[in-house]
Coordinates of C-alpha atoms in Angstrom, one line a residue:
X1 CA 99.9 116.9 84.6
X2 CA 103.1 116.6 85.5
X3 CA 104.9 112.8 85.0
X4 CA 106.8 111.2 88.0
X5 CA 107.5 107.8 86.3
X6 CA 109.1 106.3 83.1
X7 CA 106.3 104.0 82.4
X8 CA 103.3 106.6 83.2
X9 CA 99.9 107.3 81.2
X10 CA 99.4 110.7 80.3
X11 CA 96.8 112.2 82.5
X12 CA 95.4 115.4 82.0
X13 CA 91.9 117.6 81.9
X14 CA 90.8 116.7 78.6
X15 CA 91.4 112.9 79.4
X16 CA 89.5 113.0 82.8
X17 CA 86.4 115.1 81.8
X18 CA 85.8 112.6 78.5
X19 CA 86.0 109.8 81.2
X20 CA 83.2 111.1 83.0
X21 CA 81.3 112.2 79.8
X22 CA 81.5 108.3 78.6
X23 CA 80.8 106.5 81.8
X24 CA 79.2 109.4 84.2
X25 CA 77.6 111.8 82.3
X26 CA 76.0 113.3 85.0
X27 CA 78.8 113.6 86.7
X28 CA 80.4 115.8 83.8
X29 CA 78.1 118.3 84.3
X30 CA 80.2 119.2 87.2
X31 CA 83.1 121.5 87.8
X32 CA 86.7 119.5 87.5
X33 CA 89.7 121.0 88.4
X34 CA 93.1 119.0 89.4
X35 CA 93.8 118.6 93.3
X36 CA 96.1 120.4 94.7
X37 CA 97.7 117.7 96.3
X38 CA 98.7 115.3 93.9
X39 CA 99.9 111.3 95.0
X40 CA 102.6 109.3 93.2
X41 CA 100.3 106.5 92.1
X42 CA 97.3 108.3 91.1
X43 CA 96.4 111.8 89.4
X44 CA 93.4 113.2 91.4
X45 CA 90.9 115.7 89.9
X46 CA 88.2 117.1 91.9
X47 CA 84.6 116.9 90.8
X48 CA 82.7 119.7 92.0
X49 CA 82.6 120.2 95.6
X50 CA 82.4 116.6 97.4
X51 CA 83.9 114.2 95.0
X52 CA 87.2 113.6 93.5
X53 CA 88.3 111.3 90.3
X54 CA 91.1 109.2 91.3
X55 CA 93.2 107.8 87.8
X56 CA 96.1 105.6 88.4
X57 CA 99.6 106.7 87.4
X58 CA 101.3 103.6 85.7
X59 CA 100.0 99.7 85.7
X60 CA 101.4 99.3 89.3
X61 CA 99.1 101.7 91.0
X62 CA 95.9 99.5 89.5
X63 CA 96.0 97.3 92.3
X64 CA 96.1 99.6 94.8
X65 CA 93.1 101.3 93.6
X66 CA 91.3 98.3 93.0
X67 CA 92.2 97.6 96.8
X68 CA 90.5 100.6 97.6
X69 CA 87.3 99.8 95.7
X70 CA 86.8 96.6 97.5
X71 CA 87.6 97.6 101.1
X72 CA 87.1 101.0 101.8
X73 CA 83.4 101.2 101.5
X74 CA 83.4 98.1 104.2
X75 CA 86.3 100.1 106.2
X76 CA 85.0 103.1 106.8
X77 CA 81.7 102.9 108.6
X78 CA 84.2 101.6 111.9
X79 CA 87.3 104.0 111.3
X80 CA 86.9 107.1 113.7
X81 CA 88.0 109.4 110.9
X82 CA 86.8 110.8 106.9
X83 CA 88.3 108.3 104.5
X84 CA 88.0 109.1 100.7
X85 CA 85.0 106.1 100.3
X86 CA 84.9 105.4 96.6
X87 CA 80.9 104.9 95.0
X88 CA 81.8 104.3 91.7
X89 CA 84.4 102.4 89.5
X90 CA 85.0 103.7 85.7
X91 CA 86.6 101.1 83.2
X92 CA 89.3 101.0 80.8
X93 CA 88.7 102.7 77.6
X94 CA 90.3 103.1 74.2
X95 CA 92.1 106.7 75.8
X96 CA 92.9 105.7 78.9
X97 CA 93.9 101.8 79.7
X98 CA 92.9 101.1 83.4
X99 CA 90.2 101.2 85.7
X100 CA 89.8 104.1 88.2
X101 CA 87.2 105.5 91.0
X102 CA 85.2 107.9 91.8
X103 CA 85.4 108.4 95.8
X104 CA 84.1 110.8 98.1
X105 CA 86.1 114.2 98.4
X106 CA 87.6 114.6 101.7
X107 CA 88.2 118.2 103.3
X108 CA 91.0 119.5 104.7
X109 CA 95.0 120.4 103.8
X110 CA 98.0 118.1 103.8
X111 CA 99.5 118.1 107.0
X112 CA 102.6 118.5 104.7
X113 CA 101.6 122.0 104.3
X114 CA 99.1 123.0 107.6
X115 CA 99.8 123.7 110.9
X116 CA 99.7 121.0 113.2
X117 CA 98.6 120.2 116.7
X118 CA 101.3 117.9 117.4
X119 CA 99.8 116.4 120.7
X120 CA 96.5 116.3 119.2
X121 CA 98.3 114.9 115.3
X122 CA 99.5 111.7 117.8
X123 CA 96.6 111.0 120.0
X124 CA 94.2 111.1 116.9
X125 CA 96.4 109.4 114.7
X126 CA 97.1 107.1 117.4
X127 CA 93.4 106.2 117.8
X128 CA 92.9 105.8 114.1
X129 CA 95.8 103.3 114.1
X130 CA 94.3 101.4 116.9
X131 CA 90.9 101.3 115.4
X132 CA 92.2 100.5 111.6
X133 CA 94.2 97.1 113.7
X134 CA 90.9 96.1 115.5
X135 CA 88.6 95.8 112.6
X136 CA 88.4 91.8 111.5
X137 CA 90.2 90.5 108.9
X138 CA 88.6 87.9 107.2
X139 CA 88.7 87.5 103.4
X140 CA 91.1 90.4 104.0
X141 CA 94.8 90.7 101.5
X142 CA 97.3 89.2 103.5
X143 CA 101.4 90.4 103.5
X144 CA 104.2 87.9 102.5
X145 CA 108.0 88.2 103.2
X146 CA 108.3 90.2 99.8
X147 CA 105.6 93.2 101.0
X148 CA 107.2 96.4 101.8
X149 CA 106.3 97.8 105.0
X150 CA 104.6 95.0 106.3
X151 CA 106.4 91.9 105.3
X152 CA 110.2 90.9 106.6
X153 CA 113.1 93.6 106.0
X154 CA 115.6 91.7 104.9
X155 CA 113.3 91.2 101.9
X156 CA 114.8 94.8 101.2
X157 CA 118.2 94.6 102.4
X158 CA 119.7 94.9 98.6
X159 CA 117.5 97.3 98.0
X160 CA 117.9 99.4 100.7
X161 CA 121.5 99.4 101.1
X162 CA 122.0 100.3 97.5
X163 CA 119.9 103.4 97.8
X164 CA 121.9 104.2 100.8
X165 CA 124.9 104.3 98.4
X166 CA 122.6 106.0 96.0
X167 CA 122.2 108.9 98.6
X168 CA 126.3 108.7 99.7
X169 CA 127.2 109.7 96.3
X170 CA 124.3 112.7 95.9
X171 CA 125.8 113.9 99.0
X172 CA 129.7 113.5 97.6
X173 CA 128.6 114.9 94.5
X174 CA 127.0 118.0 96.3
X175 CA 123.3 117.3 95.0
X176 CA 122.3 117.5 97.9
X177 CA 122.7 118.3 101.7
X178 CA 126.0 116.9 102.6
X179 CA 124.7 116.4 106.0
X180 CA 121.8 114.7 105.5
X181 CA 122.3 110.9 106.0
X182 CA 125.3 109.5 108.2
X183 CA 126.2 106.2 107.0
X184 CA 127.0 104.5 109.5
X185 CA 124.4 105.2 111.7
X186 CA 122.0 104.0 108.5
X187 CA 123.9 100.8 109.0
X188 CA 123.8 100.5 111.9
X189 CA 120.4 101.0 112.4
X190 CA 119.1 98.9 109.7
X191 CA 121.8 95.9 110.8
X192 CA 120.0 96.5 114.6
X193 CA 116.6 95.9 112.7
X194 CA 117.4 92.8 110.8
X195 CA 118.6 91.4 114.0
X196 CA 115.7 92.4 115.5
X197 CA 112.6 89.6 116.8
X198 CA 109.7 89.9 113.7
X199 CA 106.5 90.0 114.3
X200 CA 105.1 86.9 115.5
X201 CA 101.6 87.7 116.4
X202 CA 98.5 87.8 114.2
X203 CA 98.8 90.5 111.2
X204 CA 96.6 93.6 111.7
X205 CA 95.1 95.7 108.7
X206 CA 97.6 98.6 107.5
X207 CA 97.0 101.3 105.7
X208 CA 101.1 101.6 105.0
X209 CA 101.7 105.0 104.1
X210 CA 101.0 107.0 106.9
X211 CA 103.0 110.5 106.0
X212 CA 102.1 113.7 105.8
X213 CA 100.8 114.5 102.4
X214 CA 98.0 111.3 103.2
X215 CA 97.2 113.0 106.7
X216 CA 94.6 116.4 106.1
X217 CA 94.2 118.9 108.9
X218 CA 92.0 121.6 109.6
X219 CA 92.3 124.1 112.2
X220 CA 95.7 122.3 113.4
X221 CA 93.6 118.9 114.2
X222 CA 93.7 115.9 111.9
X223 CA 90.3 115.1 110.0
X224 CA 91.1 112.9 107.7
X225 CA 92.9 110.1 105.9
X226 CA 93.5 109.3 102.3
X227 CA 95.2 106.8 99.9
X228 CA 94.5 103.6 101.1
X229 CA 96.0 101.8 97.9
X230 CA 98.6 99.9 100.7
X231 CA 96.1 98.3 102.5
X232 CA 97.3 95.0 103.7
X233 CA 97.1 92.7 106.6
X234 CA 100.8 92.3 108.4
X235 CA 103.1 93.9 111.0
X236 CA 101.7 96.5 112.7
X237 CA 105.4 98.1 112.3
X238 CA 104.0 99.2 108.9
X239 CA 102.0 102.5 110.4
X240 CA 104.1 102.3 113.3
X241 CA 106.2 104.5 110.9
X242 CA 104.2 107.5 111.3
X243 CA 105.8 108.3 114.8
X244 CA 108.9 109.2 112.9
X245 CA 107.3 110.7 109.6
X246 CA 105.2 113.1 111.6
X247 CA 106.0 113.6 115.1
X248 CA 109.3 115.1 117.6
X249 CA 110.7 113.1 120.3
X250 CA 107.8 113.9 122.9
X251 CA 105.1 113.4 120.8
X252 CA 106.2 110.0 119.2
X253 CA 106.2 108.8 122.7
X254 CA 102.5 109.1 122.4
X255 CA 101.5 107.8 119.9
X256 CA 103.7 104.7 120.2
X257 CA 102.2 104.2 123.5
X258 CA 98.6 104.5 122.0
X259 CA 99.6 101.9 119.0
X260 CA 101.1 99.7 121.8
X261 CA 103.8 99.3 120.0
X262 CA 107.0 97.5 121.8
X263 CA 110.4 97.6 121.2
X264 CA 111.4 95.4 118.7
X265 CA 108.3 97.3 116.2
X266 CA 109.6 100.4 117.1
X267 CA 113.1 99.3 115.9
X268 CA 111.3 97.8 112.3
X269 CA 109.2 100.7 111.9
X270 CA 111.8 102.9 112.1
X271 CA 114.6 100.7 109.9
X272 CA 111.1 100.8 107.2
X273 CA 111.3 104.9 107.6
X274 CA 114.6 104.8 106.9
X275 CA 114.6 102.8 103.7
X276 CA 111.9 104.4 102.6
X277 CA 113.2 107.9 103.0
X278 CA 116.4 106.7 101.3
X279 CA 115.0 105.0 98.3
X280 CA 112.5 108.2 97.6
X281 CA 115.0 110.4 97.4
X282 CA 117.1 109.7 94.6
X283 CA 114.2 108.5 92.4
X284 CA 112.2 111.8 92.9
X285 CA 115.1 113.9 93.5
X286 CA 114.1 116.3 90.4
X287 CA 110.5 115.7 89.9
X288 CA 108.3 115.8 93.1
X289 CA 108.8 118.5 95.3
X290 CA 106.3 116.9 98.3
X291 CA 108.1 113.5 98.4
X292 CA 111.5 114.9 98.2
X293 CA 110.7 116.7 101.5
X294 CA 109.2 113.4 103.1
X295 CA 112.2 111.6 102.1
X296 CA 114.4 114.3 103.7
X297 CA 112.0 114.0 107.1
X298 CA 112.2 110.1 107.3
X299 CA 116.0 109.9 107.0
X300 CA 116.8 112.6 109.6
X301 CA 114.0 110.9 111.8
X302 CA 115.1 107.6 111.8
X303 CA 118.6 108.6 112.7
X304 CA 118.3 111.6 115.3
X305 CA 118.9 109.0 118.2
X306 CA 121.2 106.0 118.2
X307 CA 120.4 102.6 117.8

């Protein structure tokens, strides 16, 4: 399997069907073959037809998976969509040093890669948003200034403005698209954002990575939703996001209107787009074809209109 980061396990067939074989012998009976969709925090391997091994990447990713463990199952019964629910949790071994799932398989292609409905894409997703914010929150993980995408910005102003320069010299050195990012419109936007009121009403559950290779269509319609290693209680301008990630001018109207989002979490989610599309793209700029393009998406989508 192909690595993405400097401090990742190696993951591949051998490692994931003696996993099963120790822990879920039953379940190694089955066919396993690798996803063809694969995430930058866990390596996924389908087991036969309707279930899927998910193996975190690097030491970071185990909270996120652990996340999923404890929530999901209690998530999903109220969410209107499919959700990857996990039934079972596999321990660290000698092989392999952290825990993983596995989670119910979820059907359907990437929107990264499937035609899409817009309308339908924002008035679904719009409804899953809304119905993910309503569900209580007790007991639930809770954001602090420090959490990306649903904490405060300026937490990330470093951050993000040194990608920015990050990306201004790939584009001087001809690595890529010399086009792609204008400056001063990145500045200005995130400037307008930092200014901007926070959120100051009660935090609602996120998922926080609402893009296109987490979204799964069939037949142009949106059926499902997967990776919820984010999940989070904070500003709603975390999956706010997804009206630039996925949808044109018209359609983002939509769904903004459906999430009830204003105009100071429309300015956030989009400043969170934009950093996120610019710190993406250098660090996967030759080894993950998929996040490349998102990055490429999120910074022309966060600065096709002015501030």
């Amino acid at each position: 399997m192909e690595r993405l980061h400097r401090d990742e396990t190696r993951i591949g067939h051998g490692l994931a069907r003696r996993l099963l074989a120790e822990q879920f012998p039953l379940l190694a009976q089955r066919p396993l073959r690798p996803s063809e969709t694969q995430g930058t925090d866990n390596v996924v391997f389908r087991v036969g037809d309707d279930l899927a091994l998910r193996l975190p990447r690097t030491p970071s990713a185990v909270p996120g998976l652990l996340l999923e463990l404890e929530w999901l199952p209690r998530l999903a019964p109220e969410l209107p969509l499919p959700v990857p629910v996990p039934i079972a949790r596999g321990e660290p071994t000698e092989s392999y040093p952290f825990p993983w799932s596995v989670c119910r398989w979820v059907d359907g292609r990437a929107a990264d890669t499937a035609r899409l409905r817009p309308d339908a894409l924002a008035e679904r997703l719009g409804r899953f948003v809304m119905r993910l914010q309503s569900i209580d929150t007790a007991g639930a993980p809770v954001a602090d200034v420090g959490t990306r995408r649903a904490g405060s910005l300026a937490a990330f102003d470093d951050e993000t403005m040194g990608a920015l320069a990050e990306v201004r010299a790939l584009m001087s050195a001809r690595r890529i698209e010399s086009d792609l990012c204008d400056p001063s419109m990145a500045q200005d936007l995130w400037g307008a954002a930092l200014e901007a009121p926070t959120w100051g009403g009660d935090g609602v559950w996120l998922h926080r990575d609402l893009h296109a290779d987490n979204l799964l269509v069939a037949d142009g319609m949106l059926v499902g939703v997967v990776d919820f290693g984010g999940l989070v209680v904070g500003d709603p301008a975390g999956d706010a996001m997804a009206a630039w990630h996925l949808l044109a001018a018209p359609h983002r109207a939509t769904f903004l209107r459906i999430v009830e989002a204003d105009e100071a979490t429309q300015l956030r989610a989009r400043a969170w787009v934009l950093s996120q599309g610019l710190l993406a793209l250098p660090y996967y700029l030759d080894s993950h074809a998929g996040m490349l393009r998102m990055a490429r998406r999120a910074i022309r989508a966060a600065l096709d209109s002015p501030v």
